[in-house]
Tab-separated table of N, CA and C in Angstrom:
chain	number	residue	atom	x	y	z
A	1	UNK	N	50.244	96.160	107.167
A	1	UNK	CA	50.613	96.293	105.774
A	1	UNK	C	51.895	97.135	105.626
A	2	UNK	N	51.967	98.185	106.426
A	2	UNK	CA	53.141	99.040	106.368
A	2	UNK	C	54.380	98.295	106.877
A	3	UNK	N	54.215	97.459	107.876
A	3	UNK	CA	55.322	96.672	108.409
A	3	UNK	C	55.866	95.724	107.351
A	4	UNK	N	55.007	95.120	106.580
A	4	UNK	CA	55.434	94.214	105.507
A	4	UNK	C	56.219	95.001	104.453
A	5	UNK	N	55.780	96.210	104.130
A	5	UNK	CA	56.489	97.050	103.169
A	5	UNK	C	57.872	97.432	103.647
A	6	UNK	N	57.985	97.751	104.921
A	6	UNK	CA	59.289	98.117	105.488
A	6	UNK	C	60.227	96.912	105.485
A	7	UNK	N	59.714	95.749	105.833
A	7	UNK	CA	60.529	94.530	105.825
A	7	UNK	C	60.972	94.209	104.404
A	8	UNK	N	60.070	94.329	103.447
A	8	UNK	CA	60.395	94.067	102.049
A	8	UNK	C	61.452	95.042	101.543
A	9	UNK	N	61.309	96.318	101.855
A	9	UNK	CA	62.288	97.322	101.453
A	9	UNK	C	63.649	97.044	102.093
A	10	UNK	N	63.636	96.667	103.355
A	10	UNK	CA	64.887	96.319	104.032
A	10	UNK	C	65.569	95.132	103.388
A	11	UNK	N	64.784	94.138	102.970
A	11	UNK	CA	65.334	92.957	102.302
A	11	UNK	C	65.962	93.336	100.969
A	12	UNK	N	65.296	94.204	100.217
A	12	UNK	CA	65.832	94.637	98.919
A	12	UNK	C	67.145	95.400	99.112
A	13	UNK	N	67.178	96.310	100.063
A	13	UNK	CA	68.409	97.074	100.332
A	13	UNK	C	69.523	96.137	100.770
A	14	UNK	N	69.215	95.180	101.620
A	14	UNK	CA	70.198	94.200	102.088
A	14	UNK	C	70.769	93.406	100.917
A	15	UNK	N	69.927	92.923	100.027
A	15	UNK	CA	70.385	92.129	98.889
A	15	UNK	C	71.251	92.953	97.946
A	16	UNK	N	70.868	94.193	97.674
A	16	UNK	CA	71.691	95.033	96.815
A	16	UNK	C	73.031	95.348	97.451
A	17	UNK	N	73.042	95.600	98.728
A	17	UNK	CA	74.288	95.941	99.415
A	17	UNK	C	75.268	94.775	99.397
A	18	UNK	N	74.800	93.595	99.760
A	18	UNK	CA	75.714	92.466	99.856
A	18	UNK	C	76.063	91.870	98.503
A	19	UNK	N	75.232	92.017	97.505
A	19	UNK	CA	75.597	91.533	96.181
A	19	UNK	C	76.704	92.396	95.591
A	20	UNK	N	76.648	93.682	95.808
A	20	UNK	CA	77.675	94.587	95.299
A	20	UNK	C	78.984	94.464	96.045
A	21	UNK	N	78.933	94.165	97.346
A	21	UNK	CA	80.162	94.106	98.130
A	21	UNK	C	80.885	92.774	97.988
A	22	UNK	N	80.226	91.753	97.446
A	22	UNK	CA	80.875	90.448	97.329
A	22	UNK	C	81.765	90.366	96.098
A	23	UNK	N	81.658	91.327	95.210
A	23	UNK	CA	82.478	91.329	94.004
A	23	UNK	C	83.787	92.038	94.312
A	24	UNK	N	84.819	91.273	94.510
A	24	UNK	CA	86.119	91.826	94.867
A	24	UNK	C	86.827	92.338	93.612
A	25	UNK	N	87.293	93.543	93.648
A	25	UNK	CA	88.051	94.102	92.533
A	25	UNK	C	89.511	94.287	92.943
A	26	UNK	N	90.004	93.377	93.766
A	26	UNK	CA	91.354	93.516	94.293
A	26	UNK	C	92.356	92.651	93.534
A	27	UNK	N	92.126	92.416	92.276
A	27	UNK	CA	93.038	91.626	91.461
A	27	UNK	C	94.339	92.397	91.270
A	28	UNK	N	95.442	91.710	91.443
A	28	UNK	CA	96.735	92.376	91.272
A	28	UNK	C	97.147	92.426	89.809
A	29	UNK	N	96.408	91.728	88.922
A	29	UNK	CA	96.754	91.758	87.504
A	29	UNK	C	96.511	93.139	86.910
A	30	UNK	N	95.466	93.834	87.361
A	30	UNK	CA	95.143	95.144	86.835
A	30	UNK	C	95.834	96.268	87.599
A	31	UNK	N	96.525	95.917	88.648
A	31	UNK	CA	97.168	96.913	89.484
A	31	UNK	C	98.450	97.404	88.806
A	32	UNK	N	98.623	98.707	88.767
A	32	UNK	CA	99.822	99.272	88.181
A	32	UNK	C	100.574	100.030	89.253
A	33	UNK	N	101.856	99.710	89.391
A	33	UNK	CA	102.684	100.399	90.369
A	33	UNK	C	103.127	101.744	89.802
A	34	UNK	N	103.294	102.684	90.700
A	34	UNK	CA	103.758	104.016	90.323
A	34	UNK	C	104.948	104.392	91.196
A	35	UNK	N	105.809	105.179	90.651
A	35	UNK	CA	106.971	105.684	91.381
A	35	UNK	C	106.481	106.548	92.531
A	36	UNK	N	107.054	106.347	93.705
A	36	UNK	CA	106.648	107.131	94.878
A	36	UNK	C	107.116	108.581	94.780
A	37	UNK	N	108.084	108.848	93.916
A	37	UNK	CA	108.626	110.198	93.793
A	37	UNK	C	107.890	111.037	92.745
A	38	UNK	N	107.676	110.476	91.536
A	38	UNK	CA	107.094	111.271	90.448
A	38	UNK	C	105.757	110.740	89.941
A	39	UNK	N	105.360	109.522	90.325
A	39	UNK	CA	104.087	108.968	89.901
A	39	UNK	C	104.115	108.271	88.553
A	40	UNK	N	105.283	108.133	87.951
A	40	UNK	CA	105.416	107.462	86.652
A	40	UNK	C	105.105	105.974	86.801
A	41	UNK	N	104.456	105.378	85.788
A	41	UNK	CA	104.171	103.944	85.826
A	41	UNK	C	105.477	103.157	85.791
A	42	UNK	N	105.592	102.196	86.688
A	42	UNK	CA	106.792	101.363	86.756
A	42	UNK	C	106.386	99.900	86.825
A	43	UNK	N	107.310	99.042	86.477
A	43	UNK	CA	107.103	97.602	86.619
A	43	UNK	C	107.697	97.148	87.941
A	44	UNK	N	107.248	95.999	88.402
A	44	UNK	CA	107.673	95.491	89.703
A	44	UNK	C	109.174	95.216	89.767
A	45	UNK	N	109.774	94.875	88.646
A	45	UNK	CA	111.192	94.506	88.674
A	45	UNK	C	112.131	95.687	88.381
A	46	UNK	N	111.611	96.910	88.258
A	46	UNK	CA	112.465	98.074	88.036
A	46	UNK	C	113.283	98.366	89.292
A	47	UNK	N	114.559	98.653	89.111
A	47	UNK	CA	115.446	98.996	90.213
A	47	UNK	C	115.442	100.507	90.446
A	48	UNK	N	115.223	101.266	89.388
A	48	UNK	CA	115.104	102.719	89.501
A	48	UNK	C	114.010	103.189	88.549
A	49	UNK	N	113.477	104.363	88.795
A	49	UNK	CA	112.416	104.935	87.963
A	49	UNK	C	113.036	105.462	86.668
A	50	UNK	N	112.508	105.072	85.502
A	50	UNK	CA	113.076	105.566	84.248
A	50	UNK	C	112.783	107.051	84.005
A	51	UNK	N	111.819	107.608	84.710
A	51	UNK	CA	111.453	109.015	84.519
A	51	UNK	C	112.317	109.956	85.360
A	52	UNK	N	112.358	109.710	86.671
A	52	UNK	CA	113.072	110.646	87.566
A	52	UNK	C	114.383	110.067	88.105
A	53	UNK	N	114.673	108.824	87.799
A	53	UNK	CA	115.940	108.149	88.162
A	53	UNK	C	116.112	107.899	89.661
A	54	UNK	N	115.039	107.972	90.444
A	54	UNK	CA	115.136	107.685	91.874
A	54	UNK	C	115.218	106.168	92.070
A	55	UNK	N	115.977	105.743	93.067
A	55	UNK	CA	116.114	104.319	93.347
A	55	UNK	C	114.843	103.733	93.938
A	56	UNK	N	114.445	102.567	93.462
A	56	UNK	CA	113.243	101.900	93.947
A	56	UNK	C	113.561	100.652	94.761
A	57	UNK	N	114.733	100.075	94.539
A	57	UNK	CA	115.132	98.859	95.258
A	57	UNK	C	116.569	99.003	95.731
A	58	UNK	N	116.881	98.249	96.766
A	58	UNK	CA	118.251	98.197	97.262
A	58	UNK	C	118.530	96.794	97.764
A	59	UNK	N	119.794	96.463	97.923
A	59	UNK	CA	120.158	95.143	98.418
A	59	UNK	C	119.950	95.075	99.919
A	60	UNK	N	119.378	93.974	100.359
A	60	UNK	CA	119.209	93.728	101.790
A	60	UNK	C	120.577	93.535	102.426
A	61	UNK	N	120.752	94.093	103.603
A	61	UNK	CA	122.030	93.963	104.297
A	61	UNK	C	122.240	92.564	104.872
A	62	UNK	N	121.155	91.793	105.004
A	62	UNK	CA	121.260	90.457	105.568
A	62	UNK	C	121.462	89.363	104.538
A	63	UNK	N	120.696	89.409	103.419
A	63	UNK	CA	120.757	88.309	102.455
A	63	UNK	C	121.139	88.761	101.046
A	64	UNK	N	121.357	90.056	100.843
A	64	UNK	CA	121.766	90.640	99.562
A	64	UNK	C	120.751	90.486	98.435
A	65	UNK	N	119.476	90.222	98.741
A	65	UNK	CA	118.432	90.189	97.715
A	65	UNK	C	117.890	91.600	97.538
A	66	UNK	N	117.425	91.915	96.333
A	66	UNK	CA	116.857	93.230	96.075
A	66	UNK	C	115.475	93.329	96.710
A	67	UNK	N	115.283	94.395	97.489
A	67	UNK	CA	113.992	94.636	98.133
A	67	UNK	C	113.568	96.074	97.891
A	68	UNK	N	112.294	96.333	98.000
A	68	UNK	CA	111.742	97.672	97.839
A	68	UNK	C	112.269	98.557	98.963
A	69	UNK	N	112.679	99.778	98.645
A	69	UNK	CA	113.253	100.639	99.684
A	69	UNK	C	112.207	101.112	100.689
A	70	UNK	N	110.926	101.010	100.348
A	70	UNK	CA	109.871	101.443	101.265
A	70	UNK	C	109.550	100.383	102.321
A	71	UNK	N	110.018	99.159	102.126
A	71	UNK	CA	109.725	98.090	103.091
A	71	UNK	C	110.524	98.295	104.361
A	72	UNK	N	109.888	98.026	105.500
A	72	UNK	CA	110.557	98.218	106.787
A	72	UNK	C	111.499	97.070	107.121
A	73	UNK	N	111.259	95.887	106.557
A	73	UNK	CA	112.163	94.760	106.776
A	73	UNK	C	112.143	93.860	105.557
A	74	UNK	N	113.166	93.057	105.419
A	74	UNK	CA	113.306	92.143	104.293
A	74	UNK	C	112.323	90.979	104.455
A	75	UNK	N	111.521	90.662	103.417
A	75	UNK	CA	110.588	89.545	103.532
A	75	UNK	C	111.273	88.188	103.439
A	76	UNK	N	112.541	88.161	103.055
A	76	UNK	CA	113.259	86.902	102.913
A	76	UNK	C	113.983	86.490	104.196
A	77	UNK	N	114.607	87.466	104.872
A	77	UNK	CA	115.389	87.117	106.066
A	77	UNK	C	114.986	87.931	107.300
A	78	UNK	N	114.030	88.847	107.159
A	78	UNK	CA	113.501	89.658	108.262
A	78	UNK	C	114.521	90.653	108.839
A	79	UNK	N	115.531	90.986	108.085
A	79	UNK	CA	116.475	92.001	108.527
A	79	UNK	C	115.822	93.372	108.402
A	80	UNK	N	115.888	94.210	109.428
A	80	UNK	CA	115.289	95.546	109.342
A	80	UNK	C	115.947	96.376	108.237
A	81	UNK	N	115.136	97.105	107.499
A	81	UNK	CA	115.625	97.938	106.400
A	81	UNK	C	115.706	99.376	106.896
A	82	UNK	N	116.771	99.688	107.614
A	82	UNK	CA	116.973	101.026	108.147
A	82	UNK	C	118.224	101.619	107.537
A	83	UNK	N	118.220	102.924	107.453
A	83	UNK	CA	119.393	103.612	106.874
A	83	UNK	C	120.298	104.139	107.935
């Protein structure tokens, strides 16, 4: 009888664990970007932070497209983003 109770309890814990973990909250629609320098809310297309005026994007040396300065390489042409 005790074995059946343990199995039943294990099944309940298993169902609660996997039901909660299957709900992904990784939607990018609700994601808000913040300035790496001051934490001010920014939009993806901002070139500089309106609060602290730090640069957020720069032109790629390979293809001249604007890329995030934190990226290690350009996603368009794979040119390394080093200073």
